[in-house]
mmCIF file with all atom_site columns, C-alpha atoms in Angstrom:
data_model
loop_
_atom_site.group_PDB
_atom_site.id
_atom_site.type_symbol
_atom_site.label_atom_id
_atom_site.label_alt_id
_atom_site.label_comp_id
_atom_site.label_asym_id
_atom_site.label_entity_id
_atom_site.label_seq_id
_atom_site.pdbx_PDB_ins_code
_atom_site.Cartn_x
_atom_site.Cartn_y
_atom_site.Cartn_z
_atom_site.occupancy
_atom_site.B_iso_or_equiv
_atom_site.pdbx_formal_charge
_atom_site.auth_seq_id
_atom_site.auth_comp_id
_atom_site.auth_asym_id
_atom_site.auth_atom_id
_atom_site.pdbx_PDB_model_num
ATOM 1   C CA . LYS A 1 1   ? 111.266 223.771 215.540 1.00 0.00 ? 1   LYS A CA 1
ATOM 2   C CA . ARG A 1 2   ? 107.667 224.675 214.696 1.00 0.00 ? 2   ARG A CA 1
ATOM 3   C CA . ALA A 1 3   ? 106.492 223.594 218.170 1.00 0.00 ? 3   ALA A CA 1
ATOM 4   C CA . GLU A 1 4   ? 109.203 225.731 219.756 1.00 0.00 ? 4   GLU A CA 1
ATOM 5   C CA . GLU A 1 5   ? 108.146 228.735 217.644 1.00 0.00 ? 5   GLU A CA 1
ATOM 6   C CA . THR A 1 6   ? 104.519 228.216 218.715 1.00 0.00 ? 6   THR A CA 1
ATOM 7   C CA . ILE A 1 7   ? 105.508 228.081 222.383 1.00 0.00 ? 7   ILE A CA 1
ATOM 8   C CA . GLN A 1 8   ? 107.540 231.283 222.016 1.00 0.00 ? 8   GLN A CA 1
ATOM 9   C CA . SER A 1 9   ? 104.591 232.961 220.284 1.00 0.00 ? 9   SER A CA 1
ATOM 10  C CA . LEU A 1 10  ? 102.214 231.888 223.047 1.00 0.00 ? 10  LEU A CA 1
ATOM 11  C CA . LEU A 1 11  ? 104.567 233.268 225.697 1.00 0.00 ? 11  LEU A CA 1
ATOM 12  C CA . ARG A 1 12  ? 104.855 236.587 223.816 1.00 0.00 ? 12  ARG A CA 1
ATOM 13  C CA . ILE A 1 13  ? 101.076 236.809 223.425 1.00 0.00 ? 13  ILE A CA 1
ATOM 14  C CA . GLY A 1 14  ? 100.539 236.028 227.099 1.00 0.00 ? 14  GLY A CA 1
ATOM 15  C CA . LYS A 1 15  ? 102.945 238.766 228.073 1.00 0.00 ? 15  LYS A CA 1
ATOM 16  C CA . ARG A 1 16  ? 101.209 241.268 225.779 1.00 0.00 ? 16  ARG A CA 1
ATOM 17  C CA . LEU A 1 17  ? 97.694  240.389 226.958 1.00 0.00 ? 17  LEU A CA 1
ATOM 18  C CA . ASN A 1 18  ? 98.666  240.556 230.617 1.00 0.00 ? 18  ASN A CA 1
ATOM 19  C CA . SER A 1 19  ? 100.515 243.868 230.214 1.00 0.00 ? 19  SER A CA 1
ATOM 20  C CA . THR A 1 20  ? 97.300  245.920 230.142 1.00 0.00 ? 20  THR A CA 1
ATOM 21  C CA . LEU A 1 21  ? 94.278  246.308 232.376 1.00 0.00 ? 21  LEU A CA 1
ATOM 22  C CA . ASN A 1 22  ? 92.275  248.118 229.674 1.00 0.00 ? 22  ASN A CA 1
ATOM 23  C CA . LEU A 1 23  ? 89.714  245.706 228.187 1.00 0.00 ? 23  LEU A CA 1
ATOM 24  C CA . ASN A 1 24  ? 89.564  247.492 224.805 1.00 0.00 ? 24  ASN A CA 1
ATOM 25  C CA . ILE A 1 25  ? 93.337  247.374 224.344 1.00 0.00 ? 25  ILE A CA 1
ATOM 26  C CA . LEU A 1 26  ? 93.409  243.772 225.552 1.00 0.00 ? 26  LEU A CA 1
ATOM 27  C CA . MET A 1 27  ? 90.716  242.592 223.106 1.00 0.00 ? 27  MET A CA 1
ATOM 28  C CA . ASP A 1 28  ? 92.372  244.437 220.199 1.00 0.00 ? 28  ASP A CA 1
ATOM 29  C CA . ALA A 1 29  ? 95.707  242.792 221.019 1.00 0.00 ? 29  ALA A CA 1
ATOM 30  C CA . LEU A 1 30  ? 93.992  239.408 221.254 1.00 0.00 ? 30  LEU A CA 1
ATOM 31  C CA . VAL A 1 31  ? 92.620  239.669 217.725 1.00 0.00 ? 31  VAL A CA 1
ATOM 32  C CA . GLU A 1 32  ? 95.812  241.090 216.211 1.00 0.00 ? 32  GLU A CA 1
ATOM 33  C CA . GLU A 1 33  ? 97.980  238.405 217.786 1.00 0.00 ? 33  GLU A CA 1
ATOM 34  C CA . SER A 1 34  ? 95.614  235.564 216.884 1.00 0.00 ? 34  SER A CA 1
ATOM 35  C CA . ILE A 1 35  ? 95.415  236.651 213.251 1.00 0.00 ? 35  ILE A CA 1
ATOM 36  C CA . GLN A 1 36  ? 99.193  236.682 213.016 1.00 0.00 ? 36  GLN A CA 1
ATOM 37  C CA . LEU A 1 37  ? 99.649  233.440 214.973 1.00 0.00 ? 37  LEU A CA 1
ATOM 38  C CA . VAL A 1 38  ? 97.575  231.244 212.638 1.00 0.00 ? 38  VAL A CA 1
ATOM 39  C CA . GLY A 1 39  ? 98.091  233.184 209.405 1.00 0.00 ? 39  GLY A CA 1
ATOM 40  C CA . ALA A 1 40  ? 94.600  234.572 208.935 1.00 0.00 ? 40  ALA A CA 1
ATOM 41  C CA . GLU A 1 41  ? 93.371  237.582 206.953 1.00 0.00 ? 41  GLU A CA 1
ATOM 42  C CA . GLY A 1 42  ? 91.084  239.044 209.594 1.00 0.00 ? 42  GLY A CA 1
ATOM 43  C CA . GLY A 1 43  ? 88.955  238.622 212.649 1.00 0.00 ? 43  GLY A CA 1
ATOM 44  C CA . PHE A 1 44  ? 87.087  240.164 215.537 1.00 0.00 ? 44  PHE A CA 1
ATOM 45  C CA . SER A 1 45  ? 86.495  239.660 219.220 1.00 0.00 ? 45  SER A CA 1
ATOM 46  C CA . GLY A 1 46  ? 83.830  240.453 221.751 1.00 0.00 ? 46  GLY A CA 1
ATOM 47  C CA . LEU A 1 47  ? 82.796  240.302 225.357 1.00 0.00 ? 47  LEU A CA 1
ATOM 48  C CA . ARG A 1 48  ? 79.723  238.935 227.059 1.00 0.00 ? 48  ARG A CA 1
ATOM 49  C CA . ALA A 1 49  ? 76.914  241.467 227.340 1.00 0.00 ? 49  ALA A CA 1
ATOM 50  C CA . PRO A 1 50  ? 73.484  240.908 228.911 1.00 0.00 ? 50  PRO A CA 1
ATOM 51  C CA . GLU A 1 51  ? 71.987  240.172 225.486 1.00 0.00 ? 51  GLU A CA 1
ATOM 52  C CA . GLY A 1 52  ? 74.793  237.940 224.139 1.00 0.00 ? 52  GLY A CA 1
ATOM 53  C CA . LEU A 1 53  ? 78.307  238.265 222.746 1.00 0.00 ? 53  LEU A CA 1
ATOM 54  C CA . ALA A 1 54  ? 79.023  241.756 221.427 1.00 0.00 ? 54  ALA A CA 1
ATOM 55  C CA . SER A 1 55  ? 81.720  242.842 218.982 1.00 0.00 ? 55  SER A CA 1
ATOM 56  C CA . GLN A 1 56  ? 82.853  246.413 218.238 1.00 0.00 ? 56  GLN A CA 1
ATOM 57  C CA . LYS A 1 57  ? 85.622  246.227 215.587 1.00 0.00 ? 57  LYS A CA 1
ATOM 58  C CA . TYR A 1 58  ? 86.698  244.158 212.611 1.00 0.00 ? 58  TYR A CA 1
ATOM 59  C CA . PHE A 1 59  ? 90.393  243.701 211.823 1.00 0.00 ? 59  PHE A CA 1
ATOM 60  C CA . ARG A 1 60  ? 91.474  242.842 208.278 1.00 0.00 ? 60  ARG A CA 1
ATOM 61  C CA . ASN A 1 61  ? 94.837  243.188 206.552 1.00 0.00 ? 61  ASN A CA 1
ATOM 62  C CA . SER A 1 62  ? 96.149  245.665 209.147 1.00 0.00 ? 62  SER A CA 1
ATOM 63  C CA . THR A 1 63  ? 93.057  247.882 209.015 1.00 0.00 ? 63  THR A CA 1
ATOM 64  C CA . ILE A 1 64  ? 90.370  248.303 211.653 1.00 0.00 ? 64  ILE A CA 1
ATOM 65  C CA . ARG A 1 65  ? 86.803  249.241 210.933 1.00 0.00 ? 65  ARG A CA 1
ATOM 66  C CA . PRO A 1 66  ? 83.702  249.572 213.138 1.00 0.00 ? 66  PRO A CA 1
ATOM 67  C CA . PHE A 1 67  ? 81.739  246.345 213.380 1.00 0.00 ? 67  PHE A CA 1
ATOM 68  C CA . LYS A 1 68  ? 78.972  246.505 215.959 1.00 0.00 ? 68  LYS A CA 1
ATOM 69  C CA . GLN A 1 69  ? 77.209  243.196 216.215 1.00 0.00 ? 69  GLN A CA 1
ATOM 70  C CA . CYS A 1 70  ? 75.656  241.232 219.074 1.00 0.00 ? 70  CYS A CA 1
ATOM 71  C CA . TRP A 1 71  ? 74.778  237.560 218.905 1.00 0.00 ? 71  TRP A CA 1
ATOM 72  C CA . PRO A 1 72  ? 72.272  236.162 221.426 1.00 0.00 ? 72  PRO A CA 1
ATOM 73  C CA . PRO A 1 73  ? 72.565  232.529 222.538 1.00 0.00 ? 73  PRO A CA 1
ATOM 74  C CA . GLY A 1 74  ? 72.113  230.180 219.581 1.00 0.00 ? 74  GLY A CA 1
ATOM 75  C CA . GLN A 1 75  ? 72.389  232.850 216.855 1.00 0.00 ? 75  GLN A CA 1
ATOM 76  C CA . GLY A 1 76  ? 75.403  232.704 214.564 1.00 0.00 ? 76  GLY A CA 1
ATOM 77  C CA . VAL A 1 77  ? 78.717  231.198 215.540 1.00 0.00 ? 77  VAL A CA 1
ATOM 78  C CA . PRO A 1 78  ? 79.230  233.416 218.629 1.00 0.00 ? 78  PRO A CA 1
ATOM 79  C CA . GLY A 1 79  ? 75.745  232.437 219.835 1.00 0.00 ? 79  GLY A CA 1
ATOM 80  C CA . TRP A 1 80  ? 76.697  228.800 219.289 1.00 0.00 ? 80  TRP A CA 1
ATOM 81  C CA . LEU A 1 81  ? 79.739  229.344 221.528 1.00 0.00 ? 81  LEU A CA 1
ATOM 82  C CA . LEU A 1 82  ? 77.494  230.579 224.337 1.00 0.00 ? 82  LEU A CA 1
ATOM 83  C CA . LEU A 1 83  ? 75.581  227.292 224.288 1.00 0.00 ? 83  LEU A CA 1
ATOM 84  C CA . HIS A 1 84  ? 78.394  224.812 223.595 1.00 0.00 ? 84  HIS A CA 1
ATOM 85  C CA . LYS A 1 85  ? 81.409  226.487 225.255 1.00 0.00 ? 85  LYS A CA 1
ATOM 86  C CA . ALA A 1 86  ? 83.735  224.921 222.691 1.00 0.00 ? 86  ALA A CA 1
ATOM 87  C CA . PRO A 1 87  ? 85.651  226.200 219.630 1.00 0.00 ? 87  PRO A CA 1
ATOM 88  C CA . TYR A 1 88  ? 83.885  226.261 216.264 1.00 0.00 ? 88  TYR A CA 1
ATOM 89  C CA . ARG A 1 89  ? 85.745  225.727 212.996 1.00 0.00 ? 89  ARG A CA 1
ATOM 90  C CA . THR A 1 90  ? 84.609  225.657 209.392 1.00 0.00 ? 90  THR A CA 1
ATOM 91  C CA . ASN A 1 91  ? 86.501  225.900 206.146 1.00 0.00 ? 91  ASN A CA 1
ATOM 92  C CA . ASP A 1 92  ? 83.353  226.351 204.056 1.00 0.00 ? 92  ASP A CA 1
ATOM 93  C CA . ALA A 1 93  ? 81.499  229.346 205.463 1.00 0.00 ? 93  ALA A CA 1
ATOM 94  C CA . SER A 1 94  ? 79.218  229.596 202.415 1.00 0.00 ? 94  SER A CA 1
ATOM 95  C CA . ARG A 1 95  ? 77.607  226.228 203.233 1.00 0.00 ? 95  ARG A CA 1
ATOM 96  C CA . ASP A 1 96  ? 77.804  226.276 207.007 1.00 0.00 ? 96  ASP A CA 1
ATOM 97  C CA . LYS A 1 97  ? 74.348  226.431 208.598 1.00 0.00 ? 97  LYS A CA 1
ATOM 98  C CA . GLN A 1 98  ? 75.616  228.072 211.796 1.00 0.00 ? 98  GLN A CA 1
ATOM 99  C CA . ILE A 1 99  ? 77.118  231.045 209.959 1.00 0.00 ? 99  ILE A CA 1
ATOM 100 C CA . THR A 1 100 ? 75.188  234.330 209.956 1.00 0.00 ? 100 THR A CA 1
ATOM 101 C CA . HIS A 1 101 ? 75.467  234.572 206.186 1.00 0.00 ? 101 HIS A CA 1
ATOM 102 C CA . GLU A 1 102 ? 74.733  238.268 205.716 1.00 0.00 ? 102 GLU A CA 1
ATOM 103 C CA . VAL A 1 103 ? 77.540  239.149 208.146 1.00 0.00 ? 103 VAL A CA 1
ATOM 104 C CA . PHE A 1 104 ? 80.022  236.760 206.595 1.00 0.00 ? 104 PHE A CA 1
ATOM 105 C CA . GLU A 1 105 ? 79.128  237.649 203.010 1.00 0.00 ? 105 GLU A CA 1
ATOM 106 C CA . ASN A 1 106 ? 79.622  241.360 203.795 1.00 0.00 ? 106 ASN A CA 1
ATOM 107 C CA . LEU A 1 107 ? 83.052  240.577 205.269 1.00 0.00 ? 107 LEU A CA 1
ATOM 108 C CA . GLY A 1 108 ? 84.085  238.115 202.521 1.00 0.00 ? 108 GLY A CA 1
ATOM 109 C CA . ILE A 1 109 ? 84.683  235.264 204.939 1.00 0.00 ? 109 ILE A CA 1
ATOM 110 C CA . ARG A 1 110 ? 85.489  231.784 203.634 1.00 0.00 ? 110 ARG A CA 1
ATOM 111 C CA . SER A 1 111 ? 86.791  230.017 206.729 1.00 0.00 ? 111 SER A CA 1
ATOM 112 C CA . VAL A 1 112 ? 86.476  230.585 210.486 1.00 0.00 ? 112 VAL A CA 1
ATOM 113 C CA . ILE A 1 113 ? 87.791  229.524 213.838 1.00 0.00 ? 113 ILE A CA 1
ATOM 114 C CA . SER A 1 114 ? 85.732  231.007 216.662 1.00 0.00 ? 114 SER A CA 1
ATOM 115 C CA . THR A 1 115 ? 87.058  230.425 220.170 1.00 0.00 ? 115 THR A CA 1
ATOM 116 C CA . PRO A 1 116 ? 85.201  230.988 223.432 1.00 0.00 ? 116 PRO A CA 1
ATOM 117 C CA . ILE A 1 117 ? 86.941  232.561 226.402 1.00 0.00 ? 117 ILE A CA 1
ATOM 118 C CA . LEU A 1 118 ? 85.826  230.800 229.573 1.00 0.00 ? 118 LEU A CA 1
ATOM 119 C CA . ASP A 1 119 ? 86.182  231.975 233.156 1.00 0.00 ? 119 ASP A CA 1
ATOM 120 C CA . ASN A 1 120 ? 87.010  229.823 236.193 1.00 0.00 ? 120 ASN A CA 1
ATOM 121 C CA . GLN A 1 121 ? 83.396  228.612 236.383 1.00 0.00 ? 121 GLN A CA 1
ATOM 122 C CA . GLU A 1 122 ? 83.454  227.607 232.688 1.00 0.00 ? 122 GLU A CA 1
ATOM 123 C CA . ASP A 1 123 ? 81.093  230.450 231.730 1.00 0.00 ? 123 ASP A CA 1
ATOM 124 C CA . VAL A 1 124 ? 81.683  232.266 228.437 1.00 0.00 ? 124 VAL A CA 1
ATOM 125 C CA . ILE A 1 125 ? 83.020  235.757 229.165 1.00 0.00 ? 125 ILE A CA 1
ATOM 126 C CA . GLY A 1 126 ? 84.101  236.566 225.614 1.00 0.00 ? 126 GLY A CA 1
ATOM 127 C CA . PHE A 1 127 ? 85.261  235.173 222.293 1.00 0.00 ? 127 PHE A CA 1
ATOM 128 C CA . PHE A 1 128 ? 87.492  235.821 219.327 1.00 0.00 ? 128 PHE A CA 1
ATOM 129 C CA . GLU A 1 129 ? 87.382  234.741 215.696 1.00 0.00 ? 129 GLU A CA 1
ATOM 130 C CA . VAL A 1 130 ? 89.901  234.534 212.909 1.00 0.00 ? 130 VAL A CA 1
ATOM 131 C CA . HIS A 1 131 ? 88.900  234.365 209.263 1.00 0.00 ? 131 HIS A CA 1
ATOM 132 C CA . ASN A 1 132 ? 90.346  233.165 205.968 1.00 0.00 ? 132 ASN A CA 1
ATOM 133 C CA . LYS A 1 133 ? 93.524  231.164 206.413 1.00 0.00 ? 133 LYS A CA 1
ATOM 134 C CA . ILE A 1 134 ? 96.186  232.569 204.089 1.00 0.00 ? 134 ILE A CA 1
ATOM 135 C CA . GLY A 1 135 ? 97.773  230.317 201.470 1.00 0.00 ? 135 GLY A CA 1
ATOM 136 C CA . THR A 1 136 ? 96.172  226.968 202.364 1.00 0.00 ? 136 THR A CA 1
ATOM 137 C CA . SER A 1 137 ? 92.940  225.112 202.039 1.00 0.00 ? 137 SER A CA 1
ATOM 138 C CA . GLY A 1 138 ? 91.825  226.138 205.506 1.00 0.00 ? 138 GLY A CA 1
ATOM 139 C CA . PHE A 1 139 ? 92.295  226.133 209.238 1.00 0.00 ? 139 PHE A CA 1
ATOM 140 C CA . THR A 1 140 ? 93.577  222.983 210.917 1.00 0.00 ? 140 THR A CA 1
ATOM 141 C CA . GLN A 1 141 ? 93.008  221.243 214.220 1.00 0.00 ? 141 GLN A CA 1
ATOM 142 C CA . SER A 1 142 ? 96.448  222.493 215.223 1.00 0.00 ? 142 SER A CA 1
ATOM 143 C CA . ASP A 1 143 ? 95.331  226.096 214.575 1.00 0.00 ? 143 ASP A CA 1
ATOM 144 C CA . GLN A 1 144 ? 92.251  225.491 216.715 1.00 0.00 ? 144 GLN A CA 1
ATOM 145 C CA . ASP A 1 145 ? 94.300  223.956 219.545 1.00 0.00 ? 145 ASP A CA 1
ATOM 146 C CA . THR A 1 146 ? 96.731  226.884 219.469 1.00 0.00 ? 146 THR A CA 1
ATOM 147 C CA . LEU A 1 147 ? 93.892  229.420 219.700 1.00 0.00 ? 147 LEU A CA 1
ATOM 148 C CA . THR A 1 148 ? 92.370  227.468 222.584 1.00 0.00 ? 148 THR A CA 1
ATOM 149 C CA . ALA A 1 149 ? 95.658  227.973 224.449 1.00 0.00 ? 149 ALA A CA 1
ATOM 150 C CA . VAL A 1 150 ? 95.488  231.697 223.639 1.00 0.00 ? 150 VAL A CA 1
ATOM 151 C CA . ALA A 1 151 ? 91.919  231.778 225.023 1.00 0.00 ? 151 ALA A CA 1
ATOM 152 C CA . GLN A 1 152 ? 93.141  230.438 228.365 1.00 0.00 ? 152 GLN A CA 1
ATOM 153 C CA . THR A 1 153 ? 95.657  233.274 228.631 1.00 0.00 ? 153 THR A CA 1
ATOM 154 C CA . ALA A 1 154 ? 93.031  235.797 227.513 1.00 0.00 ? 154 ALA A CA 1
ATOM 155 C CA . SER A 1 155 ? 90.667  234.552 230.218 1.00 0.00 ? 155 SER A CA 1
ATOM 156 C CA . ILE A 1 156 ? 93.150  235.380 232.959 1.00 0.00 ? 156 ILE A CA 1
ATOM 157 C CA . ALA A 1 157 ? 93.898  238.783 231.439 1.00 0.00 ? 157 ALA A CA 1
ATOM 158 C CA . ILE A 1 158 ? 90.188  239.673 231.100 1.00 0.00 ? 158 ILE A CA 1
ATOM 159 C CA . GLN A 1 159 ? 89.396  238.569 234.642 1.00 0.00 ? 159 GLN A CA 1
ATOM 160 C CA . ASN A 1 160 ? 92.343  240.612 235.971 1.00 0.00 ? 160 ASN A CA 1
ATOM 161 C CA . ALA A 1 161 ? 91.210  243.678 234.009 1.00 0.00 ? 161 ALA A CA 1
ATOM 162 C CA . ARG A 1 162 ? 87.684  243.341 235.386 1.00 0.00 ? 162 ARG A CA 1
ATOM 163 C CA . LEU A 1 163 ? 88.941  242.947 238.952 1.00 0.00 ? 163 LEU A CA 1
ATOM 164 C CA . TYR A 1 164 ? 91.027  246.089 238.471 1.00 0.00 ? 164 TYR A CA 1
ATOM 165 C CA . GLU A 1 165 ? 88.027  248.009 237.066 1.00 0.00 ? 165 GLU A CA 1
ATOM 166 C CA . ASP A 1 166 ? 85.871  246.896 240.027 1.00 0.00 ? 166 ASP A CA 1
ATOM 167 C CA . ALA A 1 167 ? 88.566  247.954 242.509 1.00 0.00 ? 167 ALA A CA 1
ATOM 168 C CA . GLU A 1 168 ? 88.888  251.357 240.799 1.00 0.00 ? 168 GLU A CA 1
ATOM 169 C CA . ARG A 1 169 ? 85.105  251.889 240.933 1.00 0.00 ? 169 ARG A CA 1
ATOM 170 C CA . ARG A 1 170 ? 85.034  251.034 244.641 1.00 0.00 ? 170 ARG A CA 1
ATOM 171 C CA . ARG A 1 171 ? 88.015  253.288 245.312 1.00 0.00 ? 171 ARG A CA 1
ATOM 172 C CA . GLN A 1 172 ? 86.357  256.237 243.561 1.00 0.00 ? 172 GLN A CA 1
#
């Protein structure tokens, strides 16, 4: 039953992500859906910029606040994603050496799953993170696997949105 619920959730998320060609709306939906899917308190997302992975907003307990941060390759968890192109999970953020501690202390983060979004060439085009699993000791491998599936859907949606934006620019 739980597997069936997860599959239904993934289908719903895929439909929502692919229903828009606006990157801001898409990335907001990605974070909101991922938080709900794995039972997290908060999270953020970002897209690849020339200098690294850049985030604009932080979602927590149904509120959104500005959160402008950019991580170059190798710095913090998002920077780690740029180099390793694999999910990153920790349930002890206070002791994790990869965590940018001032950021995570300011946000009250205890546990993290950060997931890269890869394009067809396996390059990182974006990422999303969820923080603080609700009601348990932390995030599981199953949570990580589920978010990896979400990242595959997000990749297609982001690439479609970018193709649309390019076509609109050429048309204008």
